[in-house]
XYZ file of C-alpha atoms in Angstrom:
530
model
C -16.984 -1.192 11.940
C -15.164 1.514 10.014
C -11.404 1.417 10.664
C -10.423 4.295 8.394
C -11.984 7.653 7.712
C -13.898 7.910 4.446
C -12.920 11.585 4.115
C -9.445 10.883 2.787
C -8.323 12.941 -0.186
C -8.308 10.867 -3.382
C -5.153 11.592 -5.412
C -6.474 9.736 -8.489
C -8.631 11.688 -10.888
C -11.339 10.283 -13.151
C -14.075 7.685 -12.794
C -13.595 4.128 -11.568
C -15.784 1.021 -11.396
C -18.180 0.788 -8.500
C -16.657 -1.085 -5.534
C -19.645 -3.467 -5.516
C -18.564 -4.874 -8.882
C -15.192 -5.918 -7.485
C -16.886 -7.467 -4.488
C -19.275 -9.395 -6.729
C -16.369 -10.726 -8.792
C -14.492 -11.756 -5.658
C -17.515 -13.624 -4.247
C -18.096 -15.419 -7.534
C -14.493 -16.646 -7.647
C -14.797 -17.885 -4.063
C -17.942 -19.819 -4.928
C -16.206 -21.285 -7.945
C -13.262 -22.429 -5.838
C -10.810 -20.274 -7.777
C -7.899 -18.374 -6.198
C -8.483 -14.706 -5.467
C -7.145 -12.129 -7.873
C -4.455 -9.700 -6.670
C -6.305 -6.956 -4.866
C -5.613 -3.210 -4.961
C -3.176 -1.647 -2.528
C -5.038 -0.788 0.693
C -5.612 2.857 1.429
C -2.675 4.350 3.297
C -0.247 1.541 2.386
C 1.911 3.960 0.434
C 2.398 5.977 3.613
C 3.490 2.973 5.655
C 0.171 2.860 7.538
C -1.810 -0.235 8.381
C -5.552 -0.591 8.506
C -6.649 -1.451 12.032
C -8.633 -4.593 12.608
C -12.283 -4.095 13.480
C -11.875 -6.203 16.632
C -9.136 -3.869 17.831
C -11.430 -0.866 17.422
C -14.229 -2.663 19.273
C -11.825 -3.575 22.078
C -10.975 0.103 22.512
C -14.668 0.919 22.723
C -15.338 -1.770 25.330
C -12.578 -0.378 27.542
C -14.822 2.600 28.259
C -17.212 1.763 31.080
C -19.678 4.424 29.993
C -20.214 5.681 33.544
C -20.889 9.356 33.986
C -19.608 11.500 36.805
C -21.960 13.514 38.937
C -22.247 17.278 38.603
C -20.188 17.853 41.766
C -17.492 15.482 40.505
C -17.380 17.282 37.182
C -17.125 20.619 38.984
C -14.293 19.381 41.220
C -12.427 18.005 38.211
C -12.857 21.250 36.278
C -11.561 23.313 39.199
C -8.588 20.984 39.728
C -7.633 21.217 36.054
C -8.306 24.924 35.644
C -4.571 25.568 35.906
C -3.480 22.338 34.196
C 0.123 22.629 33.075
C -0.662 21.593 29.506
C -3.231 24.416 29.233
C -0.957 26.995 30.809
C 1.988 25.845 28.689
C -0.053 26.300 25.506
C -0.758 29.884 26.580
C 2.900 30.401 27.492
C 4.189 29.104 24.166
C 1.655 31.191 22.295
C 2.861 34.345 24.048
C 6.627 33.853 23.820
C 6.921 32.128 20.408
C 6.776 35.382 18.457
C 9.123 37.103 20.896
C 11.744 34.354 20.519
C 11.527 34.403 16.729
C 12.019 38.168 16.709
C 14.988 37.905 19.053
C 16.639 35.127 17.031
C 15.971 36.918 13.721
C 17.630 40.116 14.932
C 20.527 38.075 16.304
C 21.182 36.306 12.993
C 20.726 39.430 10.856
C 23.308 41.265 12.959
C 25.904 38.588 12.141
C 25.084 38.110 8.437
C 26.729 40.208 5.730
C 24.431 42.813 4.216
C 24.001 40.976 0.892
C 22.665 37.856 2.648
C 20.430 39.706 5.109
C 18.488 41.608 2.448
C 15.503 39.200 2.442
C 15.249 39.232 6.249
C 15.425 35.404 6.410
C 11.982 35.024 4.873
C 12.654 31.406 3.861
C 10.349 28.718 5.358
C 13.530 26.890 6.450
C 14.065 29.645 9.017
C 11.528 27.852 11.238
C 14.036 25.029 11.736
C 16.831 27.521 12.338
C 14.862 29.052 15.228
C 14.199 25.579 16.596
C 17.919 24.722 16.539
C 18.739 27.955 18.352
C 16.177 27.076 21.029
C 17.894 23.703 21.402
C 21.254 25.453 21.739
C 19.978 27.660 24.550
C 18.358 24.641 26.232
C 21.786 22.976 26.251
C 23.337 25.988 27.976
C 24.997 27.593 24.945
C 24.814 31.285 24.108
C 22.769 31.619 20.923
C 24.628 34.692 19.688
C 27.990 32.932 20.048
C 26.965 29.832 18.099
C 25.403 31.984 15.350
C 28.604 34.022 15.101
C 30.647 30.836 14.832
C 28.329 29.321 12.198
C 28.423 32.460 10.026
C 32.172 32.870 10.266
C 33.170 29.203 9.889
C 32.879 29.172 6.089
C 31.833 31.425 3.254
C 28.149 31.717 2.342
C 28.780 32.341 -1.343
C 26.521 30.275 -3.550
C 24.050 29.514 -0.778
C 20.529 29.420 -2.194
C 18.910 29.355 1.256
C 20.955 31.037 3.983
C 18.634 29.864 6.773
C 18.988 26.212 5.715
C 22.785 26.510 5.476
C 23.088 28.067 8.928
C 20.728 25.503 10.404
C 22.831 22.677 8.949
C 26.022 24.127 10.431
C 24.413 24.650 13.835
C 23.008 21.109 13.995
C 26.490 19.582 13.877
C 27.193 21.404 17.144
C 23.788 21.313 18.849
C 22.359 17.871 18.038
C 24.797 15.832 20.203
C 24.173 18.038 23.255
C 21.950 17.070 26.175
C 19.561 19.789 27.405
C 20.128 21.165 30.867
C 17.303 21.257 33.420
C 15.089 24.219 32.663
C 14.883 27.099 35.115
C 11.545 27.950 36.776
C 9.124 29.752 34.498
C 9.298 32.836 36.713
C 12.979 33.201 35.810
C 12.263 32.935 32.073
C 9.748 35.765 31.688
C 10.788 37.886 28.681
C 10.743 41.665 28.835
C 8.057 43.304 26.664
C 7.130 46.950 26.155
C 3.416 46.517 26.951
C 2.934 46.696 30.775
C -0.329 44.754 30.633
C 1.260 41.939 28.662
C 4.294 41.958 30.995
C 1.988 41.547 33.982
C 0.133 38.695 32.277
C 3.365 36.833 31.485
C 4.577 37.265 35.063
C 1.340 35.948 36.539
C 1.231 33.077 34.036
C 4.773 31.995 34.932
C 3.969 32.173 38.652
C 0.858 30.049 38.119
C 2.883 27.387 36.299
C 5.494 27.248 39.061
C 2.761 27.013 41.689
C 1.069 24.182 39.775
C 4.336 22.268 39.647
C 4.718 22.571 43.432
C 1.136 21.344 43.955
C 1.845 18.358 41.732
C 4.651 17.335 44.096
C 2.401 17.816 47.136
C -0.362 15.737 45.560
C 2.035 12.918 44.658
C 3.379 12.876 48.213
C -0.152 12.656 49.595
C -1.352 10.012 47.126
C 1.824 8.359 45.755
C 1.170 6.333 42.568
C 2.984 3.108 41.773
C 5.493 4.646 39.373
C 6.548 7.243 41.978
C 7.118 4.672 44.709
C 9.050 2.448 42.324
C 11.573 5.107 41.274
C 11.650 7.358 44.360
C 10.826 4.933 47.130
C 8.159 5.383 49.818
C 7.333 8.886 50.974
C 9.646 9.687 53.922
C 8.183 10.522 57.289
C 10.753 13.198 58.125
C 9.458 16.644 57.039
C 12.708 17.701 55.351
C 13.072 14.402 53.513
C 9.427 14.603 52.483
C 10.013 18.051 50.955
C 12.952 16.690 48.985
C 10.792 13.755 47.816
C 8.091 16.212 46.709
C 10.602 18.302 44.789
C 11.923 15.295 42.890
C 8.449 13.926 42.238
C 7.297 17.340 40.973
C 9.876 17.222 38.155
C 8.555 13.901 36.914
C 4.915 14.769 37.537
C 5.246 18.079 35.706
C 6.663 16.328 32.632
C 3.828 13.764 32.681
C 1.181 16.488 32.937
C 2.806 18.811 30.397
C 2.954 16.204 27.649
C 0.127 13.834 28.569
C 2.241 10.811 29.547
C -0.050 8.543 31.589
C 1.684 5.167 31.733
C 0.842 3.646 35.149
C 4.270 2.005 35.633
C 6.892 3.851 33.566
C 7.593 7.326 34.983
C 8.611 9.173 31.790
C 9.045 6.660 28.951
C 11.683 6.824 26.195
C 13.598 9.971 25.325
C 11.648 12.248 22.928
C 14.507 12.673 20.465
C 12.420 14.129 17.637
C 10.269 16.492 19.664
C 10.651 20.134 20.645
C 13.720 21.305 22.594
C 11.482 22.250 25.511
C 10.078 18.726 25.739
C 13.552 17.172 25.586
C 14.735 19.529 28.345
C 11.750 18.589 30.544
C 12.396 14.882 29.896
C 16.076 15.101 30.825
C 15.219 17.057 33.975
C 12.783 14.301 34.963
C 15.231 11.582 33.911
C 17.932 12.915 36.245
C 15.604 13.046 39.258
C 14.415 9.490 40.011
C 17.871 7.912 40.275
C 17.296 5.589 37.293
C 20.280 3.380 38.058
C 19.104 1.940 41.389
C 20.181 5.022 43.311
C 23.703 5.219 41.833
C 24.935 8.812 41.476
C 26.947 9.027 38.249
C 28.092 12.607 38.697
C 31.150 11.636 40.729
C 32.340 8.792 38.505
C 35.323 9.226 36.148
C 34.875 9.291 32.398
C 36.389 5.821 32.027
C 33.704 4.266 34.203
C 30.980 6.108 32.344
C 32.344 4.934 28.982
C 32.390 1.358 30.268
C 28.787 1.639 31.494
C 27.761 3.161 28.189
C 29.316 0.255 26.273
C 27.243 -2.254 28.236
C 24.141 -1.168 26.291
C 25.307 -2.954 23.170
C 26.499 -5.928 25.212
C 23.156 -6.346 26.968
C 21.078 -5.975 23.832
C 23.246 -8.385 21.813
C 21.886 -11.492 23.583
C 18.257 -10.384 23.529
C 15.725 -12.765 21.956
C 13.948 -11.466 18.895
C 10.944 -9.239 19.350
C 8.170 -11.070 17.491
C 5.153 -9.393 19.089
C 3.961 -7.850 15.839
C 4.201 -11.197 14.025
C 2.406 -12.937 16.910
C -0.515 -10.515 16.645
C -0.815 -11.183 12.912
C -0.668 -14.950 13.436
C -3.541 -14.828 15.902
C -5.653 -12.973 13.371
C -4.608 -15.383 10.607
C -5.684 -18.383 12.727
C -9.248 -17.066 12.917
C -9.325 -16.118 9.237
C -8.042 -19.532 8.135
C -10.530 -21.341 10.374
C -13.470 -19.381 8.977
C -12.279 -19.888 5.411
C -11.996 -23.646 5.988
C -15.587 -23.771 7.289
C -16.809 -21.794 4.280
C -14.927 -24.020 1.821
C -16.366 -27.218 3.382
C -19.874 -25.751 3.169
C -19.348 -24.853 -0.505
C -18.034 -28.380 -1.146
C -21.120 -29.929 0.422
C -23.489 -27.740 -1.603
C -21.611 -28.504 -4.841
C -21.801 -32.281 -4.231
C -25.528 -32.056 -3.550
C -25.918 -30.307 -6.910
C -23.789 -32.896 -8.694
C -21.012 -30.440 -9.552
C -18.149 -32.847 -8.957
C -15.352 -30.652 -10.335
C -16.453 -27.648 -8.283
C -16.750 -29.808 -5.175
C -13.202 -31.105 -5.667
C -11.870 -27.576 -5.923
C -13.619 -26.540 -2.718
C -12.450 -29.709 -1.011
C -8.858 -28.898 -1.913
C -9.305 -25.383 -0.608
C -10.818 -26.698 2.630
C -7.826 -28.954 3.211
C -5.475 -26.109 2.338
C -7.162 -23.691 4.753
C -7.110 -26.352 7.475
C -3.386 -26.874 6.892
C -2.864 -23.111 7.110
C -4.782 -22.964 10.393
C -2.668 -25.786 11.825
C 0.508 -24.055 10.622
C -0.491 -20.747 12.166
C -1.382 -22.356 15.507
C 1.951 -24.150 15.654
C 3.931 -20.992 14.939
C 1.752 -19.047 17.382
C 2.974 -21.295 20.188
C 6.610 -20.803 19.180
C 6.300 -17.039 19.071
C 4.436 -16.953 22.408
C 7.339 -18.749 24.101
C 9.822 -16.344 22.511
C 7.922 -13.308 23.770
C 7.772 -14.800 27.269
C 11.556 -15.200 27.284
C 11.805 -11.694 25.879
C 9.908 -10.324 28.879
C 12.260 -12.156 31.251
C 15.251 -10.652 29.431
C 13.788 -7.147 29.635
C 13.224 -7.538 33.371
C 16.740 -8.893 33.980
C 18.565 -6.240 31.943
C 16.398 -3.176 32.580
C 18.682 -1.866 35.318
C 21.913 -2.167 33.310
C 20.331 -0.757 30.152
C 18.941 2.181 32.100
C 22.357 2.685 33.688
C 23.959 2.814 30.218
C 21.490 5.505 29.103
C 22.213 7.502 32.268
C 25.993 7.213 31.676
C 25.536 8.394 28.091
C 23.545 11.426 29.267
C 26.180 12.268 31.903
C 29.001 12.073 29.343
C 27.151 14.368 26.954
C 26.495 16.813 29.786
C 30.172 16.892 30.780
C 31.589 17.191 27.277
C 29.165 19.183 25.092
C 31.912 19.725 22.509
C 32.456 15.970 21.932
C 30.263 14.259 19.355
C 29.335 10.857 20.779
C 27.773 8.242 18.560
C 24.181 7.539 19.597
C 23.440 4.397 21.571
C 22.462 1.618 19.192
C 20.760 -1.623 20.052
C 22.419 -4.858 18.910
C 19.191 -6.863 19.107
C 18.557 -9.322 16.265
C 15.754 -8.095 14.018
C 13.492 -9.790 11.518
C 13.924 -8.966 7.858
C 11.016 -8.310 5.533
C 11.765 -11.597 3.791
C 11.465 -13.498 7.073
C 8.214 -11.746 7.927
C 6.852 -12.626 4.505
C 7.431 -16.344 5.163
C 4.556 -16.262 7.674
C 2.116 -14.946 5.052
C 0.637 -17.988 3.313
C -1.606 -18.358 0.285
C -4.172 -21.169 -0.122
C -3.415 -23.918 -2.601
C -1.144 -26.369 -0.760
C -2.051 -29.089 1.715
C 1.106 -28.657 3.819
C 3.368 -25.753 4.610
C 7.016 -25.718 5.578
C 8.120 -24.069 8.803
C 10.522 -21.153 8.103
C 14.131 -21.704 9.058
C 14.226 -18.682 11.388
C 11.256 -20.035 13.362
C 13.066 -23.354 13.830
C 16.049 -21.465 15.247
C 13.896 -19.719 17.856
C 14.020 -22.734 20.181
C 17.838 -22.684 20.262
C 17.828 -18.903 20.796
C 15.411 -19.245 23.716
C 17.542 -21.952 25.282
C 20.668 -19.769 25.028
C 18.875 -16.815 26.657
C 17.525 -19.004 29.484
C 21.005 -20.345 30.184
C 22.316 -16.784 30.340
C 19.527 -15.799 32.728
C 20.227 -18.829 34.954
C 23.903 -17.872 35.082
C 23.005 -14.408 36.328
C 20.728 -15.785 39.013
C 23.570 -17.954 40.324
C 26.082 -15.079 40.688
C 26.326 -13.790 44.274
C 28.125 -10.752 45.692
C 30.602 -11.719 48.449
C 30.476 -9.790 51.690
C 33.318 -7.511 52.735
C 34.115 -9.964 55.504
C 34.419 -13.376 53.871
C 33.202 -15.112 57.024
C 29.787 -13.523 56.555
C 29.127 -15.263 53.252
C 27.321 -13.293 50.557
C 25.389 -10.045 50.500
C 22.924 -11.126 47.836
C 22.434 -11.580 44.115
C 24.776 -9.740 41.769
C 21.989 -9.258 39.241
C 18.808 -8.668 41.250
C 15.649 -8.466 39.202
C 14.286 -5.009 38.600
C 11.558 -3.949 40.993
C 8.423 -5.826 40.060
C 5.684 -3.850 38.413
C 2.840 -2.779 40.648
C -0.395 -4.538 39.803
C -3.534 -2.657 40.721
C -6.642 -4.439 41.843
C -9.419 -4.916 39.327
C -11.894 -3.052 41.537
C -10.460 -0.051 43.321
C -11.633 3.413 44.319
C -10.753 6.247 41.957
C -7.655 8.271 42.779
C -8.427 11.643 44.365
C -8.051 14.618 42.088
C -5.612 17.389 42.883
C -6.970 20.156 45.034
C -7.721 23.391 43.145
C -5.372 26.319 43.485
C -6.399 28.690 46.334
C -7.125 31.567 43.947
C -9.302 29.329 41.752
C -11.199 27.964 44.750
C -11.857 31.490 46.028
C -13.061 32.610 42.623
C -15.381 29.597 42.403
C -16.939 30.489 45.773
C -17.415 34.096 44.668
C -19.094 33.045 41.425
C -21.353 30.653 43.347
C -22.407 33.449 45.673
C -23.051 35.774 42.725
C -25.168 33.098 41.035
C -27.259 32.537 44.182
C -27.772 36.295 44.565
C -29.204 36.488 41.044
C -31.772 33.752 41.678
């Protein structure tokens, strides 16, 4: 199983020994019971990449059932996706990208002094300047005003790259801002001189708006688990159903535009490093589902929002460590150590049969060392499994308050675009590289010491469980004390929907009327030609 492409550019020039020679030397040292020599740095390690395990690649392959759809199913799917938002958006961005660059370039050149506008902003850094201006307009600012302020704030004398300087000045103003919900595509059609191109842009924008409406209708007809969890069941009243469709269309459009297909999470984490258009679509979808258990933050005072925002650090401070990555490595190390122990015992037996006592002793020592490593890995695997289980309980118990803190932060940034708020930062305890390295063992010893941080995991789990039990015991008193309590003060977040193993496929969205009509016409034309 190949886990990395062989067509990777080789930065090292010159000839090198054949890889088979290194393999032969490694096998000979194993047979001699000698420790392995330090190996070369794996390909891609300099870039922070990790080579995937072959079993992981095979698992991905086995997830595909290999079934093929019928011709009619393929035709229905093709018609339903003929106006897919991702396809239409690619066409839209391709048409308006050059128009926006030209508009921004003329805007900046009008504000720059003549001596700095001579090169026409031909620097490659101008690409990021245009991107920042798009982010400014997405946040509701007037691009010409922010450019005028950036040019006039300080002198440009000595600037080697005017575009980079302006972009740096604009980012201090634009980066803290939260994008506003985008207007319908039909209201964003630019004006061009070519009538044919103007007509195409108008029809393309109308098709995208119509697709978004059909997404809401389809979700109301076949509501998925994520939609019911964040929006509730589809109302029976026609007016309430239309409102449900409108809200679901915002989330569904974001998922279709950017290929987000998680079955439980509606939109996932905020795309902070992506395009301004994607961030605007995410924030529009984020404001729709009522992420804080239906609480409307728009009417709350700033003091309440600041308090809610501060709870993010408080909630993350008592989180157990996330050791999922280390747990995955331990499970692989258990298998590797077990196989190495079997190989070493076989080599020991063969060496004793040949009368090579010294070689047999070396292999025997290695067999005991590998067995000790396997036992060590299995013991730590159990500890890390318990920690991850407690971690999942913590995530479920604090998901509502953490989501509420993110919503309060977004509302504050929307209200006060001129204020620079510090980004939300998690206070979760993290593992250092030194602590991670303590779980990487080398053969040669017959016993291994448990790292100190692993020993402390039991106490950390106990503290988190006590905190969780305290929350379960807190009840909200009723308005009338005689009526007792209304319920738990910290109810668990809505449980994730679990689909059945065997279930019918979800119906595809119905094709757009114009596409369906065109498909019938083409079918009739094809039959007439036969």
